[in-house]
Structure formats: C-alpha cells, structure tokens
Amino acid sequence: MGKKQQKRIRNSLGIEVEQLNFLRTSFRSELCALIPEDEAVESILKAVLDETGWEDHSGKEVAPPDFVDHERRVMIEAMRVDDHERPGDKKGLINPSKAHEGEIIKRYEREFGKLLDTAAGNARLTVLGNTDLPTEDDHSYSMYLNSFKRIVKKHASHANDYRRNYPGYKLVFYVFDESTGYFESTTAVKHGARAGDCMLGRPHSFYADTAFLNTIRNSNADYFLWYTPFKHEHLFAKGLVLPELVVYDVRRMDVPEYCYDPRRMVSTEV
C-alpha cells in the first residue's frame, strides 16, 4: 500500500468559505453601514450572514461563482485584498506578506499538521506574518488602491458568466479586505511615518473614497460587501469609529464622496 498522501495545509484566510466565516463569526451590527439603508440591502446582508442554504462552489468543478443559494436566488463571489502587493523585480506582482505566510507554513508544516490532526475536524490554520519591513515598504495606499482595482476588475470580467449560469439570481461581490487603516496628512510624506511621530491629517473614510467607489460602480455586481476587520482606527484616534462592513446596492449608491491625495496617505500601522 502506498504512502498516505498528506493534505496540503493552507492559510484559512486564503480559503473563500473561511473568509465568509470570518465575517459571520465576527460581525458587529453597530459597525455595519448599509448604502442605502433599506429592507432590500438588509435582506442581502441577512442572506450572506446566514450559513444555511448555500452551496460551496469554490475550487470545485461546479458552475461558478463561489457560493449559490437557490432558494433565495442569490450568488456570491468572494475575493481577498490587502495593501502589500507591489510590482516585482521582474514582470508581475509580488506580495511580501503572503510570501512570508507561505514560508511560515512550509517551515512548520509538520508541526502544524500534527496540531490539526489532534484538533476538531473543522479546525483551520490562520497565519498572520510580520514582514518587519518599514511601514512605507509594507503598507501603501497606492498599492492598496491598485490591488483593489485589479482584483475587483478581474472578478467583474466574469460577471456575465455567473449570470448565464444562474439567470435571475442577485450577484453579490464579497471583498475580504486585510488592509491597515490610513489617514491623509496635511503635508506630503517623503520618508514614511515612524512610531512616536505627531502628524496632522484626516482619517481615510475608505467607504466614501471616490477612487474605490468608482471601482465598485464598475464591478457589474448587484450588491457589494466590503469587510475591513483589521483597520483598527480606534488605536490611533480616540473616539473615531468607522464601519467594519459596508453593504452597497451598486445601482443605488449615494453617499458623500471624498478624494484623497496618494502622496499624503499614511498607514496607521507603524
């Protein structure tokens, strides 16, 4: 008998159903914004938060998108975004954070495997790697925006296929956003921020940023869920509360919008 093949260990944050489960288990209604705030948008949110009734098509030989609920006639395409991605030395993009997470899993694969074998059957491994890069090399508003545009556009290009597979179903795009929080300094930032620096500026109201909203408008989705659990703005500005989850009806988006200068955008994680 041949040697038993070991199941490949994956970071849970790279698995679509785990990205949804992260939202479902951590959802806080007081940090959720509905745009517009009405029953139609609320019903989509309730459907996504409800674990029952969904078929998982992600990574399987089943007609996409990732999740389909036939009773409610809703489908979800999930995607993951962060602010680490940048051009590599050669053609293409690199992501130091994801690469570091992969290195950690590879280095301790045997130990992780033993832990998962002894854990409950649905146990998952979550790895958050620290690259130890300077803030300006690790987090970038421009990289964040470019990544958001690229990934949403890539999925938007398949929207017509999803609709052909499931005619009449509502299409929901779900973005699991791992980016840090940002603020716009009153002056251009040449060499990044350091711990202890005192800087004046305004917080990044990401949900109303025109550059991001234009991408959402062109997403070809009916509804767009944008989940940002790691911005933690309360750590740098007392009393500042931004939504963790924003749910848009793409055709009825009507919010005050803000334009930000990329040269003055600074990550709050130093």
Short mmCIF file of C-alpha atoms in Angstrom, two decimals:
data_model
loop_
_atom_site.label_atom_id
_atom_site.label_comp_id
_atom_site.label_asym_id
_atom_site.label_seq_id
_atom_site.Cartn_x
_atom_site.Cartn_y
_atom_site.Cartn_z
CA MET A 1 0.00 0.00 0.00
CA GLY A 2 1.36 3.40 -0.98
CA LYS A 3 2.19 6.11 1.48
CA LYS A 4 -0.83 8.11 2.57
CA GLN A 5 -0.84 11.50 0.87
CA GLN A 6 -0.83 14.35 3.34
CA LYS A 7 -3.42 17.04 2.76
CA ARG A 8 -1.85 20.34 1.85
CA ILE A 9 -2.02 22.84 4.69
CA ARG A 10 -3.45 26.21 3.71
CA ASN A 11 -3.83 29.52 5.46
CA SER A 12 -7.52 29.81 6.32
CA LEU A 13 -7.61 33.42 5.10
CA GLY A 14 -6.90 32.17 1.58
CA ILE A 15 -9.98 29.92 1.57
CA GLU A 16 -13.20 31.53 0.35
CA VAL A 17 -15.55 29.85 2.80
CA GLU A 18 -13.27 30.81 5.71
CA GLN A 19 -13.28 34.43 4.53
CA LEU A 20 -17.07 34.33 4.75
CA ASN A 21 -16.97 32.56 8.11
CA PHE A 22 -14.65 35.26 9.46
CA LEU A 23 -17.40 37.78 8.74
CA ARG A 24 -20.19 35.57 10.05
CA THR A 25 -18.49 34.90 13.38
CA SER A 26 -17.13 38.42 13.92
CA PHE A 27 -19.99 40.55 12.54
CA ARG A 28 -20.91 43.56 14.66
CA SER A 29 -24.14 45.27 13.65
CA GLU A 30 -23.06 48.55 15.27
CA LEU A 31 -20.12 48.69 12.85
CA CYS A 32 -22.12 47.91 9.72
CA ALA A 33 -23.26 50.51 7.18
CA LEU A 34 -25.99 49.84 4.60
CA ILE A 35 -25.98 52.02 1.48
CA PRO A 36 -28.82 52.79 1.08
CA GLU A 37 -30.25 51.80 4.43
CA ASP A 38 -33.39 49.93 3.44
CA GLU A 39 -35.01 46.48 3.53
CA ALA A 40 -33.60 45.35 0.18
CA VAL A 41 -29.98 45.86 1.27
CA GLU A 42 -30.67 44.47 4.73
CA SER A 43 -32.16 41.29 3.22
CA ILE A 44 -28.95 40.69 1.24
CA LEU A 45 -26.87 41.13 4.40
CA LYS A 46 -29.07 38.67 6.29
CA ALA A 47 -28.75 36.13 3.47
CA VAL A 48 -24.94 36.36 3.45
CA LEU A 49 -24.71 36.07 7.24
CA ASP A 50 -26.96 33.01 7.27
CA GLU A 51 -24.82 29.88 6.85
CA THR A 52 -27.72 27.70 5.77
CA GLY A 53 -28.86 27.15 2.19
CA TRP A 54 -25.55 27.89 0.49
CA GLU A 55 -23.79 25.57 -1.95
CA ASP A 56 -20.00 25.97 -1.89
CA HIS A 57 -18.72 26.01 -5.48
CA SER A 58 -15.30 27.48 -4.69
CA GLY A 59 -12.39 25.43 -6.02
CA LYS A 60 -14.75 22.76 -7.29
CA GLU A 61 -15.85 21.59 -10.74
CA VAL A 62 -19.22 23.27 -10.32
CA ALA A 63 -20.52 26.28 -12.20
CA PRO A 64 -19.24 29.46 -10.51
CA PRO A 65 -19.44 31.83 -8.66
CA ASP A 66 -18.16 30.67 -5.27
CA PHE A 67 -21.46 30.32 -3.39
CA VAL A 68 -25.04 29.86 -4.58
CA ASP A 69 -28.33 29.90 -2.67
CA HIS A 70 -31.09 28.58 -4.93
CA GLU A 71 -33.96 29.29 -2.55
CA ARG A 72 -33.12 32.97 -2.14
CA ARG A 73 -31.74 33.20 -5.69
CA VAL A 74 -28.53 34.87 -4.57
CA MET A 75 -24.92 34.11 -5.53
CA ILE A 76 -21.65 35.30 -4.00
CA GLU A 77 -18.19 35.74 -5.49
CA ALA A 78 -15.55 36.13 -2.76
CA MET A 79 -12.16 37.82 -3.11
CA ARG A 80 -9.25 38.84 -0.87
CA VAL A 81 -7.49 42.24 -0.94
CA ASP A 82 -4.62 43.80 1.04
CA ASP A 83 -2.18 46.70 0.83
CA HIS A 84 1.09 44.72 0.45
CA GLU A 85 1.04 43.92 -3.27
CA ARG A 86 3.57 45.70 -5.48
CA PRO A 87 5.49 45.22 -8.77
CA GLY A 88 8.31 42.67 -8.58
CA ASP A 89 11.86 42.90 -9.87
CA LYS A 90 10.69 41.06 -12.96
CA LYS A 91 7.37 41.18 -14.77
CA GLY A 92 4.44 40.55 -12.44
CA LEU A 93 3.41 41.33 -8.88
CA ILE A 94 4.76 40.22 -5.51
CA ASN A 95 3.17 40.20 -2.08
CA PRO A 96 5.79 40.02 0.71
CA SER A 97 3.16 39.40 3.39
CA LYS A 98 1.55 36.41 1.67
CA ALA A 99 5.00 35.09 0.72
CA HIS A 100 6.09 35.28 4.36
CA GLU A 101 2.93 33.49 5.49
CA GLY A 102 3.66 30.75 2.95
CA GLU A 103 7.22 30.42 4.27
CA ILE A 104 5.93 30.03 7.83
CA ILE A 105 3.53 27.27 6.80
CA LYS A 106 6.23 25.47 4.82
CA ARG A 107 8.79 25.75 7.65
CA TYR A 108 6.46 24.39 10.31
CA GLU A 109 4.27 22.19 8.12
CA ARG A 110 4.92 19.03 10.13
CA GLU A 111 4.15 20.72 13.47
CA PHE A 112 1.02 22.39 12.07
CA GLY A 113 -0.10 19.06 10.61
CA LYS A 114 0.17 17.34 13.99
CA LEU A 115 -1.81 20.11 15.67
CA LEU A 116 -4.57 19.94 13.07
CA ASP A 117 -4.69 16.13 13.33
CA THR A 118 -5.39 16.35 17.05
CA ALA A 119 -7.83 19.27 16.78
CA ALA A 120 -11.52 19.20 15.94
CA GLY A 121 -12.43 18.08 12.45
CA ASN A 122 -13.21 21.58 11.20
CA ALA A 123 -10.08 23.21 12.66
CA ARG A 124 -8.28 25.69 10.40
CA LEU A 125 -4.85 27.30 10.47
CA THR A 126 -4.67 31.09 10.40
CA VAL A 127 -1.26 32.69 9.84
CA LEU A 128 -0.61 36.43 10.04
CA GLY A 129 3.00 37.03 9.09
CA ASN A 130 5.04 40.07 10.11
CA THR A 131 7.49 41.04 7.36
CA ASP A 132 9.41 43.51 9.59
CA LEU A 133 9.56 45.89 6.63
CA PRO A 134 9.43 49.65 7.26
CA THR A 135 5.85 50.92 7.17
CA GLU A 136 6.27 52.72 3.83
CA ASP A 137 7.52 49.48 2.25
CA ASP A 138 4.92 47.25 3.90
CA HIS A 139 1.71 49.28 3.53
CA SER A 140 0.88 51.69 0.74
CA TYR A 141 -2.34 53.48 -0.18
CA SER A 142 -1.38 53.36 -3.85
CA MET A 143 -0.66 49.62 -3.68
CA TYR A 144 -3.92 49.15 -1.80
CA LEU A 145 -5.96 51.01 -4.41
CA ASN A 146 -4.22 49.27 -7.32
CA SER A 147 -4.79 45.86 -5.74
CA PHE A 148 -8.44 46.64 -5.08
CA LYS A 149 -8.96 47.79 -8.67
CA ARG A 150 -7.14 44.83 -10.19
CA ILE A 151 -8.84 42.13 -8.16
CA VAL A 152 -12.37 43.53 -8.43
CA LYS A 153 -11.93 44.11 -12.17
CA LYS A 154 -10.72 40.53 -12.63
CA HIS A 155 -13.85 39.14 -10.99
CA ALA A 156 -16.09 41.70 -12.72
CA SER A 157 -14.92 40.35 -16.08
CA HIS A 158 -16.70 37.06 -15.24
CA ALA A 159 -19.97 38.62 -14.03
CA ASN A 160 -21.83 37.83 -17.26
CA ASP A 161 -20.75 34.19 -16.98
CA TYR A 162 -22.15 33.99 -13.45
CA ARG A 163 -25.45 35.45 -14.64
CA ARG A 164 -25.66 32.98 -17.50
CA ASN A 165 -25.06 30.12 -15.07
CA TYR A 166 -27.80 31.35 -12.72
CA PRO A 167 -30.28 33.58 -14.59
CA GLY A 168 -32.24 35.96 -12.44
CA TYR A 169 -30.05 35.50 -9.34
CA LYS A 170 -28.70 38.53 -7.48
CA LEU A 171 -24.90 38.76 -7.77
CA VAL A 172 -23.01 39.72 -4.60
CA PHE A 173 -19.31 40.55 -4.55
CA TYR A 174 -17.72 39.99 -1.16
CA VAL A 175 -14.32 41.60 -0.51
CA PHE A 176 -12.33 40.38 2.48
CA ASP A 177 -10.00 43.35 2.97
CA GLU A 178 -6.92 42.84 5.16
CA SER A 179 -5.52 46.35 4.76
CA THR A 180 -4.48 48.60 7.59
CA GLY A 181 -6.15 51.94 8.28
CA TYR A 182 -4.92 55.15 6.63
CA PHE A 183 -5.08 58.87 7.10
CA GLU A 184 -4.28 61.80 4.85
CA SER A 185 -1.54 64.03 6.24
CA THR A 186 -1.81 67.79 5.84
CA THR A 187 1.58 67.71 4.06
CA ALA A 188 3.30 65.33 1.65
CA VAL A 189 5.08 62.45 3.39
CA LYS A 190 8.52 61.83 1.90
CA HIS A 191 10.05 59.19 4.13
CA GLY A 192 7.10 57.48 5.77
CA ALA A 193 5.94 57.64 9.38
CA ARG A 194 7.74 56.37 12.46
CA ALA A 195 6.44 55.36 15.88
CA GLY A 196 6.14 58.48 18.03
CA ASP A 197 5.68 60.87 15.11
CA CYS A 198 2.99 63.52 15.56
CA MET A 199 1.13 64.21 12.30
CA LEU A 200 -1.96 66.23 11.46
CA GLY A 201 -4.48 64.99 8.94
CA ARG A 202 -7.89 63.46 8.31
CA PRO A 203 -8.85 59.78 8.57
CA HIS A 204 -9.38 57.74 5.42
CA SER A 205 -13.12 57.23 5.06
CA PHE A 206 -12.47 54.31 2.73
CA TYR A 207 -16.17 53.58 2.19
CA ALA A 208 -16.63 57.06 0.64
CA ASP A 209 -13.30 57.29 -1.26
CA THR A 210 -14.19 58.20 -4.86
CA ALA A 211 -11.35 56.12 -6.31
CA PHE A 212 -12.64 52.97 -4.60
CA LEU A 213 -16.30 53.78 -5.23
CA ASN A 214 -15.68 54.09 -8.98
CA THR A 215 -14.31 50.55 -8.96
CA ILE A 216 -17.39 49.31 -7.10
CA ARG A 217 -19.70 51.07 -9.56
CA ASN A 218 -17.98 49.27 -12.44
CA SER A 219 -17.96 45.87 -10.70
CA ASN A 220 -21.04 44.56 -12.57
CA ALA A 221 -22.36 43.22 -9.26
CA ASP A 222 -25.82 43.90 -7.85
CA TYR A 223 -24.55 44.17 -4.29
CA PHE A 224 -21.07 44.72 -2.89
CA LEU A 225 -19.97 43.73 0.64
CA TRP A 226 -16.71 45.30 1.78
CA TYR A 227 -15.35 43.85 5.03
CA THR A 228 -12.34 45.52 6.69
CA PRO A 229 -11.69 43.86 10.09
CA PHE A 230 -8.07 44.98 10.55
CA LYS A 231 -8.12 48.77 10.18
CA HIS A 232 -8.47 49.38 13.96
CA GLU A 233 -8.77 53.15 13.66
CA HIS A 234 -9.59 53.44 17.39
CA LEU A 235 -5.95 52.64 18.16
CA PHE A 236 -4.71 55.95 16.73
CA ALA A 237 -7.66 58.34 17.09
CA LYS A 238 -9.75 58.42 20.23
CA GLY A 239 -13.46 58.46 19.54
CA LEU A 240 -13.08 57.73 15.81
CA VAL A 241 -15.41 54.96 14.64
CA LEU A 242 -15.54 53.76 11.04
CA PRO A 243 -17.63 50.85 9.73
CA GLU A 244 -16.09 47.40 9.54
CA LEU A 245 -18.60 46.20 6.98
CA VAL A 246 -20.23 48.26 4.24
CA VAL A 247 -23.01 46.82 2.08
CA TYR A 248 -23.77 48.69 -1.15
CA ASP A 249 -26.62 48.37 -3.58
CA VAL A 250 -24.35 49.14 -6.53
CA ARG A 251 -27.04 50.80 -8.64
CA ARG A 252 -28.25 52.99 -5.78
CA MET A 253 -25.01 54.18 -4.22
CA ASP A 254 -25.49 57.73 -2.99
CA VAL A 255 -23.02 58.88 -0.34
CA PRO A 256 -20.90 61.99 0.20
CA GLU A 257 -17.60 61.28 -1.54
CA TYR A 258 -14.02 62.28 -0.78
CA CYS A 259 -10.91 62.47 -2.92
CA TYR A 260 -7.54 61.73 -1.34
CA ASP A 261 -4.02 62.65 -2.40
CA PRO A 262 -1.94 59.43 -2.59
CA ARG A 263 1.23 61.42 -1.83
CA ARG A 264 -0.14 62.33 1.60
CA MET A 265 -1.68 58.99 2.59
CA VAL A 266 -0.03 57.28 5.54
CA SER A 267 -0.67 53.89 7.11
CA THR A 268 -1.65 53.99 10.77
CA GLU A 269 0.35 50.82 11.40
CA VAL A 270 3.91 51.81 12.32
#
